[in-house]
Coordinates of C-alpha atoms in Angstrom, one line a residue:
M78 CA 5.0 38.5 15.2
I79 CA 2.1 40.8 14.5
S80 CA 4.4 43.5 13.2
F81 CA 6.1 40.9 10.9
V82 CA 2.7 39.9 9.5
Q83 CA 1.7 43.6 9.0
H84 CA 4.9 44.3 7.2
W85 CA 4.5 41.3 5.0
Y86 CA 1.0 42.3 4.1
K87 CA 1.9 45.9 3.3
K88 CA 4.8 44.6 1.2
R89 CA 2.8 42.2 -0.8
F90 CA -0.7 43.7 -1.0
S91 CA -0.2 47.4 -1.2
D92 CA -0.5 47.4 -5.0
P93 CA -4.2 47.6 -6.0
Q94 CA -3.5 45.4 -9.1
A95 CA -2.3 42.7 -6.8
V96 CA -5.6 42.8 -4.9
T97 CA -7.5 42.7 -8.2
L98 CA -5.5 39.7 -9.3
V99 CA -6.4 37.9 -6.1
F100 CA -10.1 38.6 -6.4
I101 CA -10.1 37.4 -10.1
L102 CA -8.3 34.2 -9.2
L103 CA -10.6 33.5 -6.2
G104 CA -13.7 34.3 -8.2
L105 CA -12.7 32.0 -11.1
S106 CA -11.7 29.2 -8.6
A107 CA -15.0 29.5 -6.8
L108 CA -17.0 29.4 -10.1
I109 CA -15.2 26.3 -11.2
Y110 CA -15.4 24.6 -7.9
F111 CA -19.0 25.2 -7.1
G112 CA -20.3 25.4 -10.7
A113 CA -18.4 22.5 -12.2
G114 CA -21.4 20.2 -12.3
L115 CA -23.9 22.7 -13.7
L116 CA -21.5 24.4 -16.1
A117 CA -19.6 21.3 -17.2
P118 CA -20.8 21.6 -20.9
I119 CA -19.5 25.2 -21.0
F120 CA -16.2 24.3 -19.5
V121 CA -15.8 21.4 -22.0
A122 CA -16.7 23.6 -24.9
L123 CA -14.2 26.3 -23.7
V124 CA -11.4 23.7 -23.6
L125 CA -12.3 22.4 -27.1
A126 CA -12.6 25.9 -28.5
F127 CA -9.2 26.8 -27.0
L128 CA -7.7 23.8 -28.8
L129 CA -9.4 24.5 -32.1
E130 CA -8.6 28.2 -32.1
W131 CA -5.2 27.7 -33.7
P132 CA -6.4 26.2 -37.0
V133 CA -9.3 28.7 -37.2
A134 CA -6.8 31.6 -36.7
Q135 CA -4.5 30.2 -39.4
M136 CA -7.4 29.9 -41.8
S137 CA -8.5 33.5 -41.0
R138 CA -5.0 34.8 -41.8
V139 CA -5.1 33.4 -45.3
G140 CA -8.4 35.3 -46.0
I141 CA -11.0 32.7 -45.1
N142 CA -14.1 34.1 -43.3
R143 CA -14.0 33.3 -39.6
T144 CA -17.5 31.8 -39.6
A145 CA -16.6 29.5 -42.5
A146 CA -13.3 28.6 -40.8
A147 CA -15.0 27.8 -37.5
S148 CA -17.6 25.7 -39.3
L149 CA -15.1 23.7 -41.3
V150 CA -12.8 23.1 -38.3
L151 CA -15.7 22.0 -36.2
V152 CA -17.1 19.7 -38.9
L153 CA -13.7 18.0 -39.2
F154 CA -13.3 17.7 -35.5
V155 CA -16.8 16.2 -35.0
G156 CA -16.2 13.8 -37.9
V157 CA -13.0 12.5 -36.3
M158 CA -14.7 12.1 -32.9
L159 CA -17.6 10.2 -34.5
L160 CA -15.1 7.9 -36.3
L161 CA -13.2 7.2 -33.1
T162 CA -16.4 6.7 -31.1
F163 CA -18.1 4.3 -33.5
G164 CA -14.9 2.6 -34.7
L165 CA -13.0 2.2 -31.4
T166 CA -15.5 2.4 -28.5
P167 CA -17.4 -0.9 -29.3
S168 CA -14.2 -2.9 -29.5
I169 CA -12.9 -1.4 -26.2
W170 CA -16.3 -2.0 -24.5
R171 CA -16.3 -5.7 -25.6
Q172 CA -12.8 -6.2 -24.4
G173 CA -13.5 -4.5 -21.1
L174 CA -16.5 -6.8 -20.5
S175 CA -14.5 -9.8 -21.5
L176 CA -11.7 -8.9 -19.2
L177 CA -14.1 -8.4 -16.2
A178 CA -15.6 -11.8 -17.0
E179 CA -12.2 -13.5 -17.1
L180 CA -10.9 -11.9 -13.9
P181 CA -12.2 -14.7 -11.6
N182 CA -10.4 -17.3 -13.7
M183 CA -7.2 -15.3 -13.5
L184 CA -7.7 -15.1 -9.8
D185 CA -8.0 -18.9 -9.5
K186 CA -4.9 -19.4 -11.5
G187 CA -3.0 -16.9 -9.5
L188 CA -4.2 -18.5 -6.2
A189 CA -3.1 -21.9 -7.4
M190 CA 0.4 -20.6 -8.1
A191 CA 0.5 -18.7 -4.8
E192 CA -0.5 -21.9 -2.9
G193 CA 2.2 -23.8 -4.6
L194 CA 4.8 -21.1 -3.5
V195 CA 3.4 -21.3 0.1
S196 CA 3.8 -25.1 0.2
R197 CA 7.4 -24.8 -1.1
Y198 CA 8.4 -21.8 1.1
P199 CA 6.2 -21.9 4.2
K200 CA 8.8 -19.9 6.2
Y201 CA 8.6 -16.9 3.9
I202 CA 4.9 -16.8 3.1
P203 CA 2.7 -17.6 6.1
P204 CA -0.4 -19.7 5.0
E205 CA -2.8 -17.7 7.2
Q206 CA -1.7 -14.4 5.6
L207 CA -2.4 -15.9 2.2
D208 CA -5.8 -17.1 3.3
A209 CA -6.7 -13.6 4.4
M210 CA -5.5 -12.1 1.1
V211 CA -7.5 -14.7 -0.8
E212 CA -10.7 -13.9 1.0
Q213 CA -10.3 -10.2 0.3
L214 CA -9.6 -10.8 -3.4
R215 CA -12.5 -13.1 -3.7
R216 CA -14.8 -10.5 -2.3
L217 CA -13.4 -7.8 -4.5
L218 CA -13.5 -9.8 -7.7
D219 CA -16.7 -11.6 -7.0
T220 CA -18.6 -12.1 -10.3
Q221 CA -21.8 -10.6 -9.0
H222 CA -20.0 -7.7 -7.5
L223 CA -18.3 -7.0 -10.8
L224 CA -21.6 -7.2 -12.6
D225 CA -23.1 -4.7 -10.1
I226 CA -20.3 -2.3 -10.7
G227 CA -20.7 -2.7 -14.5
K228 CA -24.4 -2.0 -14.2
H229 CA -23.8 1.0 -12.0
L230 CA -21.3 2.5 -14.5
L231 CA -23.6 1.7 -17.4
G232 CA -26.4 3.6 -15.7
Y233 CA -24.2 6.7 -15.6
S234 CA -22.7 6.4 -19.0
A235 CA -25.9 5.6 -20.7
S236 CA -27.8 8.6 -19.3
L237 CA -29.7 9.8 -22.4
L238 CA -30.2 13.3 -21.1
V239 CA -26.4 13.8 -20.4
L240 CA -25.5 12.4 -23.8
M241 CA -28.0 14.7 -25.5
V242 CA -26.7 17.7 -23.7
Y243 CA -23.1 17.0 -24.5
A244 CA -23.8 15.9 -28.1
I245 CA -25.9 18.9 -29.0
L246 CA -24.9 21.8 -26.7
V247 CA -21.1 21.3 -26.7
P248 CA -20.6 21.5 -30.5
L249 CA -23.0 24.4 -30.6
L250 CA -21.1 26.2 -27.9
V251 CA -17.7 25.5 -29.5
F252 CA -19.0 27.0 -32.8
F253 CA -20.1 30.2 -31.2
F254 CA -16.9 30.4 -29.0
L255 CA -14.8 30.2 -32.2
K256 CA -17.0 32.4 -34.4
D257 CA -17.7 35.2 -31.9
K258 CA -14.4 35.1 -30.0
Q259 CA -13.7 38.8 -29.9
E260 CA -17.3 39.8 -29.1
L261 CA -17.5 37.3 -26.2
I262 CA -14.1 38.5 -24.8
Q263 CA -15.2 42.1 -24.9
G264 CA -18.4 41.3 -23.2
A265 CA -16.7 39.3 -20.5
K266 CA -14.3 42.2 -19.7
R267 CA -17.2 44.2 -18.3
F268 CA -17.3 41.8 -15.3
F269 CA -13.6 42.3 -14.4
P270 CA -12.1 45.4 -12.7
S271 CA -10.4 48.0 -14.9
N272 CA -7.1 47.9 -13.1
R273 CA -6.2 44.4 -14.3
Q274 CA -2.9 45.0 -15.9
L275 CA -1.2 42.5 -13.6
A276 CA -3.8 39.9 -14.5
N277 CA -3.3 40.6 -18.2
K278 CA 0.4 40.1 -17.7
V279 CA -0.1 36.8 -16.0
W280 CA -2.5 35.7 -18.7
A281 CA -0.2 36.7 -21.5
E282 CA 2.5 34.6 -20.0
M283 CA 0.2 31.6 -19.5
H284 CA -1.8 31.7 -22.7
Q285 CA 0.8 30.1 -24.9
Q286 CA 2.0 27.7 -22.2
I287 CA -1.5 26.4 -21.6
F288 CA -2.1 25.9 -25.4
N289 CA 1.3 24.2 -25.8
Y290 CA 0.5 21.9 -22.8
I291 CA -3.0 20.9 -24.0
R292 CA -1.8 20.3 -27.5
G293 CA 1.2 18.4 -26.4
K294 CA -0.8 16.3 -24.0
V295 CA -3.3 15.3 -26.7
I296 CA -0.4 14.4 -29.1
E297 CA 1.3 12.4 -26.4
I298 CA -1.8 10.5 -25.6
V299 CA -2.2 9.6 -29.3
I300 CA 1.4 8.7 -29.8
V301 CA 1.8 6.5 -26.7
G302 CA -1.6 4.9 -27.2
V303 CA -1.1 4.0 -30.9
V304 CA 2.5 2.8 -30.4
S305 CA 1.4 0.7 -27.4
Y306 CA -1.5 -0.8 -29.4
V307 CA 0.8 -1.7 -32.3
L308 CA 3.2 -3.5 -29.9
F309 CA 0.3 -5.4 -28.2
A310 CA -1.3 -6.3 -31.5
V311 CA 2.0 -7.5 -33.0
M312 CA 2.7 -9.6 -29.9
D313 CA -0.9 -10.9 -30.2
L314 CA -1.7 -9.8 -26.7
R315 CA -5.3 -10.2 -25.6
Y316 CA -7.3 -7.0 -25.0
A317 CA -4.8 -5.1 -27.2
A318 CA -7.2 -2.2 -27.9
L319 CA -8.3 -1.8 -24.3
L320 CA -4.8 -1.9 -23.0
G321 CA -3.5 0.5 -25.7
V322 CA -6.2 3.1 -24.7
L323 CA -5.3 2.7 -21.0
T324 CA -1.6 3.2 -21.8
G325 CA -2.4 6.3 -23.8
L326 CA -4.6 7.8 -21.1
S327 CA -2.1 6.9 -18.4
V328 CA 0.1 9.9 -19.5
L329 CA -2.6 12.2 -18.0
I330 CA -1.2 11.4 -14.5
P331 CA 2.6 12.1 -14.6
Y332 CA 4.9 9.5 -13.1
V333 CA 1.9 7.6 -11.5
G334 CA -0.2 6.7 -14.5
A335 CA 2.5 4.6 -16.2
T336 CA 3.0 2.6 -13.0
L337 CA -0.7 2.0 -12.5
V338 CA -1.3 0.8 -16.1
T339 CA 1.7 -1.6 -15.9
F340 CA -0.1 -3.9 -13.6
P341 CA -3.0 -4.9 -15.9
I342 CA -0.6 -5.2 -18.8
A343 CA 1.7 -7.5 -16.9
L344 CA -1.3 -9.4 -15.5
V345 CA -2.9 -10.1 -18.9
A346 CA 0.5 -11.1 -20.4
F347 CA 1.3 -13.4 -17.5
F348 CA -1.9 -15.3 -17.7
Q349 CA -1.7 -15.5 -21.4
W350 CA 1.9 -16.7 -21.7
G351 CA 3.3 -17.2 -18.2
F352 CA 7.0 -16.5 -17.5
T353 CA 8.1 -17.1 -21.1
S354 CA 10.1 -15.2 -23.7
D355 CA 6.9 -13.6 -25.1
F356 CA 6.2 -12.1 -21.7
A357 CA 9.8 -10.8 -21.4
Y358 CA 9.7 -9.3 -24.9
L359 CA 6.4 -7.6 -24.3
M360 CA 7.5 -6.1 -21.0
I361 CA 10.8 -5.0 -22.5
G362 CA 9.0 -3.3 -25.4
Y363 CA 6.5 -1.7 -23.0
G364 CA 9.5 -0.4 -21.0
I365 CA 11.1 1.0 -24.1
I366 CA 7.9 2.9 -25.0
Q367 CA 7.7 4.4 -21.5
A368 CA 11.4 5.3 -21.6
L369 CA 11.1 7.0 -25.0
D370 CA 8.0 8.8 -23.8
G371 CA 9.7 10.2 -20.7
N372 CA 13.1 11.0 -22.3
L373 CA 12.2 11.9 -25.9
V374 CA 8.5 12.7 -26.5
V375 CA 7.8 14.7 -23.3
P376 CA 10.9 17.0 -23.6
I377 CA 10.1 17.7 -27.3
L378 CA 6.4 18.4 -26.7
F379 CA 6.6 20.3 -23.4
S380 CA 10.0 22.0 -23.6
D381 CA 8.3 25.5 -23.6
A382 CA 5.3 24.6 -21.5
V383 CA 6.5 22.8 -18.3
D384 CA 9.3 24.1 -16.1
L385 CA 8.3 22.5 -12.8
H386 CA 10.1 20.2 -10.4
P387 CA 8.6 16.6 -10.3
V388 CA 7.6 17.1 -6.7
I389 CA 5.6 20.1 -7.6
I390 CA 3.9 18.2 -10.5
I391 CA 2.9 15.3 -8.3
A392 CA 1.6 17.6 -5.6
A393 CA -0.4 19.5 -8.2
V394 CA -1.9 16.3 -9.5
L395 CA -2.9 15.2 -6.0
V396 CA -4.4 18.6 -5.0
F397 CA -6.2 19.6 -8.2
G398 CA -7.3 16.0 -8.9
G399 CA -8.9 15.9 -5.5
L400 CA -10.7 19.2 -6.1
W401 CA -11.9 18.7 -9.7
G402 CA -11.4 15.0 -10.6
V403 CA -10.3 14.1 -14.1
W404 CA -10.3 17.7 -15.3
G405 CA -8.1 18.6 -12.3
V406 CA -5.6 15.9 -13.1
F407 CA -5.6 17.0 -16.8
F408 CA -5.0 20.6 -15.9
A409 CA -2.8 20.1 -12.9
I410 CA 0.4 21.2 -14.6
P411 CA -1.1 24.3 -16.2
L412 CA -2.6 25.3 -12.9
A413 CA 0.7 24.8 -11.1
S414 CA 2.4 26.8 -13.9
L415 CA -0.3 29.5 -13.3
I416 CA 0.5 29.7 -9.6
K417 CA 4.2 30.0 -10.5
A418 CA 3.5 32.8 -13.0
V419 CA 1.5 34.7 -10.4
I420 CA 4.3 34.4 -7.9
N421 CA 6.8 35.5 -10.4
A422 CA 4.7 38.5 -11.5
W423 CA 3.6 39.5 -8.1
P424 CA 4.6 43.1 -7.3
E425 CA 6.8 43.6 -4.4
L426 CA 7.5 47.0 -2.8
P427 CA 11.0 47.9 -1.8
A428 CA 11.8 46.6 1.7
I429 CA 11.2 49.2 4.3
E430 CA 14.0 49.5 6.8
N431 CA 13.1 49.1 10.4
T432 CA 13.9 52.5 12.0
E433 CA 12.7 51.5 15.4
H434 CA 15.3 51.4 18.2
P435 CA 15.7 48.2 20.1

């Protein structure tokens, strides 16, 4: 067993560039894991700069000064974000609070319907089991408990210091990342070993894939969210804006997000219409949107960015989401693709024949 491990180690780690690649990956992973809280504005700015690099590069190719191009792109981006924030966020916030306030009434209606089913089919639904479920739901959806949760979330979201840091530092960092890209890259190279050709090869393979994935994911969120909102608004579904945003954000979690967001949509539709034709039309329309997203939008947007088995994708979401939260979920597929690229590019020495006699 020991000889097998030694042979595997020599076969895989005899190349100095492979060792360099391992140290680079471990160092970056440790920096992200342990410094995520402190360096969060820098990480956010890096992601935004990575997304905005393409229009800046296109403007530079046609002769526009890079500083002017970075300034123009950043101003347009900030303007769009402000428009979305002040135009969409208040409506979503109001609908969210209204939905939280109405949940107890929805619970009472649901319990009344469940009690009717229990009285009609006592053999299939034991009354004591229903009572236990009712007690748990009442505790979970207690009005005071919901208000406490809302105040707790509000305390985090309304932190003036955090808002000031992100509102001022992030755009400033994005501007300098875009404006001084080459100077910053040259300066960062001093902290990496010189024999990093293998790492450069992996990065060259991943660079375009990561950009395609991030760009595609943003486009997918917008398409799914807008189309879902249009469907909900046309059907006159309550909380249309809130549910549309939730549907758009659900694409961040492959395979699981769509299932999770289906429950609140079906719940709101049921308590608004009951088991009527409107409920059926809404769920059919929502199902068509999900089918088109999975079979048309995703293949078009991610044909060159994702070549992973669904099991690998789900495992990556679970692992990286557990390590880095929302950002881990968002970058789960690129990180899994990175691991795959490292495995594919890893140098392997020719197998050494075993010359020992038995």
